[in-house]
Coordinates of C-alpha atoms and ligand atoms in Angstrom, one line a residue:
M22 CA 14.7 -6.3 0.0
E23 CA 15.3 -5.5 -3.5
V24 CA 15.7 -1.7 -3.9
L25 CA 14.8 -0.2 -7.4
I26 CA 15.7 3.2 -8.0
Y27 CA 14.1 5.5 -10.6
D28 CA 14.9 9.0 -12.0
N29 CA 11.5 10.2 -11.3
Y30 CA 8.0 9.5 -9.9
D31 CA 6.3 8.5 -13.2
A32 CA 9.1 5.9 -14.0
M33 CA 8.8 4.6 -10.6
C34 CA 4.8 4.2 -10.8
A35 CA 5.2 2.7 -14.3
A36 CA 7.6 0.0 -13.0
A37 CA 5.3 -0.8 -10.1
A38 CA 2.3 -0.9 -12.4
A39 CA 4.4 -3.4 -14.5
A40 CA 4.7 -5.6 -11.5
V41 CA 0.9 -5.6 -11.2
V42 CA 0.5 -6.5 -14.9
E43 CA 3.0 -9.2 -14.5
T44 CA 1.0 -10.7 -11.6
L45 CA -2.2 -10.5 -13.6
N46 CA -0.6 -12.1 -16.7
A47 CA 0.4 -15.1 -14.6
K48 CA -2.9 -15.1 -12.6
P49 CA -5.8 -13.4 -14.0
N50 CA -7.9 -14.0 -10.8
A51 CA -5.1 -12.6 -8.6
V52 CA -5.9 -11.0 -5.3
L53 CA -4.3 -7.5 -5.0
G54 CA -3.6 -5.5 -1.9
M55 CA -4.2 -1.9 -2.4
A56 CA -3.0 1.2 -0.6
T57 CA -4.1 4.6 -0.3
G58 CA -2.2 7.9 0.1
S59 CA -0.7 10.2 -2.6
T60 CA 2.1 7.6 -3.4
P61 CA 0.3 4.9 -5.2
L62 CA -1.9 7.4 -7.3
G63 CA 0.6 7.2 -10.3
V64 CA 0.3 3.5 -10.3
Y65 CA -3.5 3.5 -10.3
R66 CA -3.4 6.0 -13.1
E67 CA -1.2 3.9 -15.2
L68 CA -3.3 0.8 -14.6
V69 CA -6.4 2.7 -15.6
R70 CA -4.6 3.8 -18.8
L71 CA -3.6 0.2 -19.5
H72 CA -7.1 -0.9 -19.0
R73 CA -8.6 1.7 -21.1
E74 CA -5.9 1.7 -23.9
E75 CA -4.6 -1.8 -23.9
G76 CA -7.4 -3.9 -22.5
L77 CA -5.8 -4.9 -19.2
D78 CA -8.5 -7.2 -17.6
F79 CA -9.4 -6.9 -13.9
S80 CA -12.8 -9.0 -14.2
Q81 CA -11.4 -11.8 -12.2
V82 CA -9.5 -9.6 -9.8
T83 CA -10.2 -9.3 -6.0
T84 CA -8.8 -6.6 -3.9
F85 CA -8.2 -6.0 -0.2
N86 CA -7.3 -2.5 1.0
L87 CA -5.1 -2.0 3.8
D88 CA -7.0 0.4 6.1
E89 CA -9.8 2.8 6.7
Y90 CA -10.3 5.7 9.2
V91 CA -12.8 4.8 12.0
G92 CA -15.9 6.9 11.9
L93 CA -15.8 7.7 8.2
G94 CA -18.6 6.2 6.1
P95 CA -17.9 5.0 2.6
N96 CA -19.1 8.3 1.1
H97 CA -17.2 10.6 3.3
P98 CA -14.8 12.6 0.9
Q99 CA -11.8 11.6 2.9
S100 CA -12.7 8.0 3.3
Y101 CA -10.4 5.6 1.8
H102 CA -13.6 3.9 0.1
R103 CA -14.2 7.1 -1.7
F104 CA -10.5 7.6 -2.5
M105 CA -10.3 4.1 -4.0
R106 CA -13.5 4.6 -6.1
E107 CA -12.3 8.0 -7.5
H108 CA -8.8 7.0 -8.4
F109 CA -9.3 3.4 -9.4
F110 CA -12.4 1.3 -8.9
D111 CA -14.6 3.6 -10.9
H112 CA -12.2 3.4 -13.8
V113 CA -11.5 -0.5 -14.1
N114 CA -13.6 -3.6 -14.4
I115 CA -13.1 -5.2 -11.0
P116 CA -16.5 -6.6 -10.0
P117 CA -17.8 -4.5 -7.0
Q118 CA -18.3 -7.7 -5.0
N119 CA -14.7 -8.5 -5.2
V120 CA -13.6 -5.3 -3.6
Y121 CA -12.9 -5.3 0.2
I122 CA -12.0 -2.2 2.3
P123 CA -12.4 -2.0 6.1
H124 CA -15.6 -0.6 7.3
G125 CA -14.9 2.6 9.3
T126 CA -18.4 2.6 10.6
T127 CA -18.7 -1.0 11.7
S128 CA -20.5 -1.4 15.0
N129 CA -18.4 -4.4 16.0
A130 CA -14.8 -3.7 15.1
P131 CA -13.3 -6.9 16.6
A132 CA -15.8 -9.1 14.8
F133 CA -15.3 -7.1 11.6
C134 CA -11.4 -7.5 11.8
D135 CA -11.7 -11.2 12.3
W136 CA -14.1 -11.4 9.3
Y137 CA -11.7 -9.3 7.2
E138 CA -8.7 -11.6 8.1
Q139 CA -10.9 -14.7 7.2
R140 CA -11.8 -13.2 3.9
I141 CA -8.3 -12.7 2.9
K142 CA -7.6 -16.3 3.7
D143 CA -10.8 -17.7 2.0
C144 CA -9.7 -15.7 -1.1
G145 CA -6.6 -17.5 -1.2
G146 CA -4.3 -14.8 0.3
I147 CA -2.9 -11.7 -1.2
D148 CA -0.8 -12.2 -4.3
L149 CA 0.8 -8.7 -4.6
Q150 CA 0.4 -6.0 -1.8
I151 CA 1.2 -2.4 -2.8
L152 CA 2.3 -0.4 0.1
G153 CA 3.3 3.3 0.8
I154 CA 5.2 4.4 3.9
G155 CA 4.5 7.1 6.5
T156 CA 7.2 9.5 7.5
D157 CA 7.5 7.6 10.7
G158 CA 8.2 4.4 8.8
H159 CA 4.6 3.0 9.2
I160 CA 3.0 0.7 6.7
A161 CA -0.8 0.7 6.5
F162 CA -1.5 2.4 9.8
N163 CA 0.8 0.3 11.9
E164 CA 2.3 3.0 13.9
P165 CA 5.6 2.9 15.7
T166 CA 5.6 0.2 18.4
S167 CA 3.1 -1.8 16.6
S168 CA 3.7 -5.5 17.1
L169 CA 5.5 -7.0 14.0
G170 CA 3.1 -10.0 14.5
S171 CA -0.2 -7.7 14.4
R172 CA -3.4 -8.6 12.7
T173 CA -6.3 -6.5 11.4
R174 CA -7.4 -4.4 14.3
I175 CA -8.2 -0.7 15.5
K176 CA -5.2 1.4 15.8
T177 CA -4.7 4.9 17.5
L178 CA -3.0 7.1 15.0
A179 CA 0.3 8.7 16.0
K180 CA 0.6 12.4 16.3
Q181 CA 3.0 12.5 13.3
T182 CA 0.4 10.7 11.1
I183 CA -2.4 13.1 12.0
D184 CA -0.1 16.0 11.1
D185 CA 0.9 14.5 7.8
N186 CA -2.6 13.6 6.8
A187 CA -4.2 16.8 8.0
R188 CA -3.6 18.2 4.7
F189 CA -6.4 16.2 3.3
F190 CA -9.0 17.6 5.9
D191 CA -10.4 21.1 6.3
N192 CA -9.0 21.2 10.0
R193 CA -6.4 19.1 11.8
D194 CA -9.2 18.3 14.4
D195 CA -11.1 16.8 11.7
V196 CA -8.5 13.9 11.2
P197 CA -9.9 10.8 12.7
K198 CA -7.8 9.5 15.7
Y199 CA -8.4 5.9 14.9
A200 CA -8.1 3.5 11.9
I201 CA -8.9 -0.1 11.1
T202 CA -5.6 -1.5 9.7
M203 CA -4.3 -4.7 8.4
G204 CA -1.5 -5.8 10.9
V205 CA 2.2 -6.1 10.1
G206 CA 1.6 -9.9 10.4
T207 CA -1.2 -9.7 7.9
I208 CA 0.9 -7.9 5.4
L209 CA 3.9 -10.1 5.8
E210 CA 1.6 -13.0 4.5
A211 CA 1.2 -11.5 1.1
R212 CA 3.2 -13.4 -1.6
Q213 CA 4.9 -10.4 -3.0
I214 CA 5.0 -6.8 -1.7
A215 CA 5.7 -3.6 -3.6
L216 CA 6.7 -0.8 -1.3
L217 CA 6.7 2.6 -2.9
A218 CA 8.2 6.0 -1.8
D219 CA 8.8 9.2 -3.5
G220 CA 10.3 12.5 -2.4
S221 CA 12.9 13.7 0.1
K222 CA 10.2 13.5 3.0
K223 CA 10.3 9.7 2.8
A224 CA 14.2 9.4 2.5
A225 CA 14.8 8.9 6.3
A226 CA 11.9 6.2 6.7
I227 CA 13.1 4.4 3.6
A228 CA 16.8 4.2 4.9
S229 CA 15.6 3.0 8.3
A230 CA 13.2 0.4 6.8
V231 CA 15.8 -0.9 4.4
E232 CA 19.2 -0.5 6.1
G233 CA 18.2 -0.1 9.7
P234 CA 17.5 -2.8 12.4
I235 CA 14.2 -4.5 12.2
T236 CA 12.3 -2.8 14.9
S237 CA 8.7 -2.1 15.7
M238 CA 9.7 1.6 15.8
I239 CA 9.8 1.4 12.1
T240 CA 7.1 -1.1 11.1
A241 CA 8.2 -1.1 7.5
S242 CA 11.6 -2.6 8.7
A243 CA 9.5 -5.8 9.3
L244 CA 9.7 -6.3 5.4
Q245 CA 13.4 -7.3 5.7
W246 CA 11.8 -10.7 6.9
H247 CA 9.7 -11.0 3.7
A248 CA 11.4 -13.0 1.0
N249 CA 9.7 -11.2 -2.1
T250 CA 9.6 -7.3 -1.4
Q251 CA 10.5 -4.8 -3.9
V252 CA 11.2 -1.2 -2.7
Y253 CA 10.4 1.3 -5.6
V254 CA 11.8 4.8 -4.9
D255 CA 12.6 7.8 -6.9
T256 CA 16.2 9.4 -6.5
A257 CA 14.9 11.7 -3.7
A258 CA 13.3 9.0 -1.4
A259 CA 16.6 6.9 -2.1
G260 CA 18.6 9.9 -0.8
A261 CA 19.6 8.7 2.7
L262 CA 20.3 5.0 1.6
T263 CA 24.0 4.2 2.0
M264 CA 24.2 1.5 -0.5
T265 CA 22.7 3.0 -3.5
D266 CA 25.6 2.1 -5.8
Y267 CA 25.1 -1.7 -4.9
Y268 CA 21.3 -1.3 -5.5
R269 CA 21.9 0.2 -9.0
W270 CA 24.4 -2.4 -9.8
I271 CA 22.0 -5.2 -8.9
Q272 CA 19.2 -3.4 -10.8
D273 CA 21.4 -3.1 -14.0
H274 CA 22.9 -6.7 -13.7
K275 CA 20.0 -9.0 -12.9
P276 CA 20.5 -12.6 -14.0
G277 CA 18.9 -12.7 -17.4
A278 CA 19.1 -8.9 -18.1
P279 CA 20.5 -8.0 -21.5
Ligands
GLP301 C1 -1.4 6.8 5.3 C2 -1.7 5.4 5.0 C3 -0.6 4.6 4.4 C4 0.3 5.5 3.5 C5 0.7 6.7 4.2 C6 1.7 7.7 3.4 O1 -0.8 6.8 6.7 N1 -2.4 4.8 5.8 O2 -1.0 3.5 3.8 O3 1.4 4.8 3.2 O4 -0.5 7.6 4.6 O5 0.8 8.4 2.6 P1 1.3 9.4 1.3 O6 1.5 8.3 0.3 O7 0.2 10.3 1.0 O8 2.6 9.9 1.8

């Protein structure tokens, strides 16, 4: 994994947004994998700004979101459908028919999950997948002990995740217990992955994911198998890494860098 360390959250998000722009410049009809949570908000803000001020064009883009809470309809204030509309889709020109987000209220989850996997394939696979990380090291909603070969399915949320995400709901009891999530195996098929983390609360998860053993206890560690993953962190989230000097050295001495 390529670890890229930035002085602050905004710089980290600008760099990740630049990776999206690079993907779109190379392939205007790219397939983007989208993530929710507070971490990627700055990336979406920057992409919206680039769309408004510099004409960044999303008209041929297709997107697939990682996950959705089971039981929440697309208009529920805490649904990831609503989150994505509010923070991104309502502000850029992605055709609505090109936007895919798991349906939290599907009546046949197994069939829906198979269809979702097939849609990703039919659209040519994901070119760039944006990811956050849970404090327990999860990616999407692939909680500890999820199979590293897992596909899109229903996953029971871990207590830690319910606690972490309770801040978005009126009561802890309102947090759904299940989610439909892309699997680790699904995510690993993306051609490029940008994992983002900021703040000291994510430092332990990032250190385990990047420098620990590959283990289903930290599903983000599976990204060590992925040949084109960049880890974007601020200094706080990089705080528990042991090889920071080396990562900074690589960052400053990339082949072709001035
Ligand atoms: C949820 C999402 C993840 C996200 C994580 C961290 O569990 N399913 O995709 O990475 O939250 O969220 P945050 O960025 O708010 O810390």
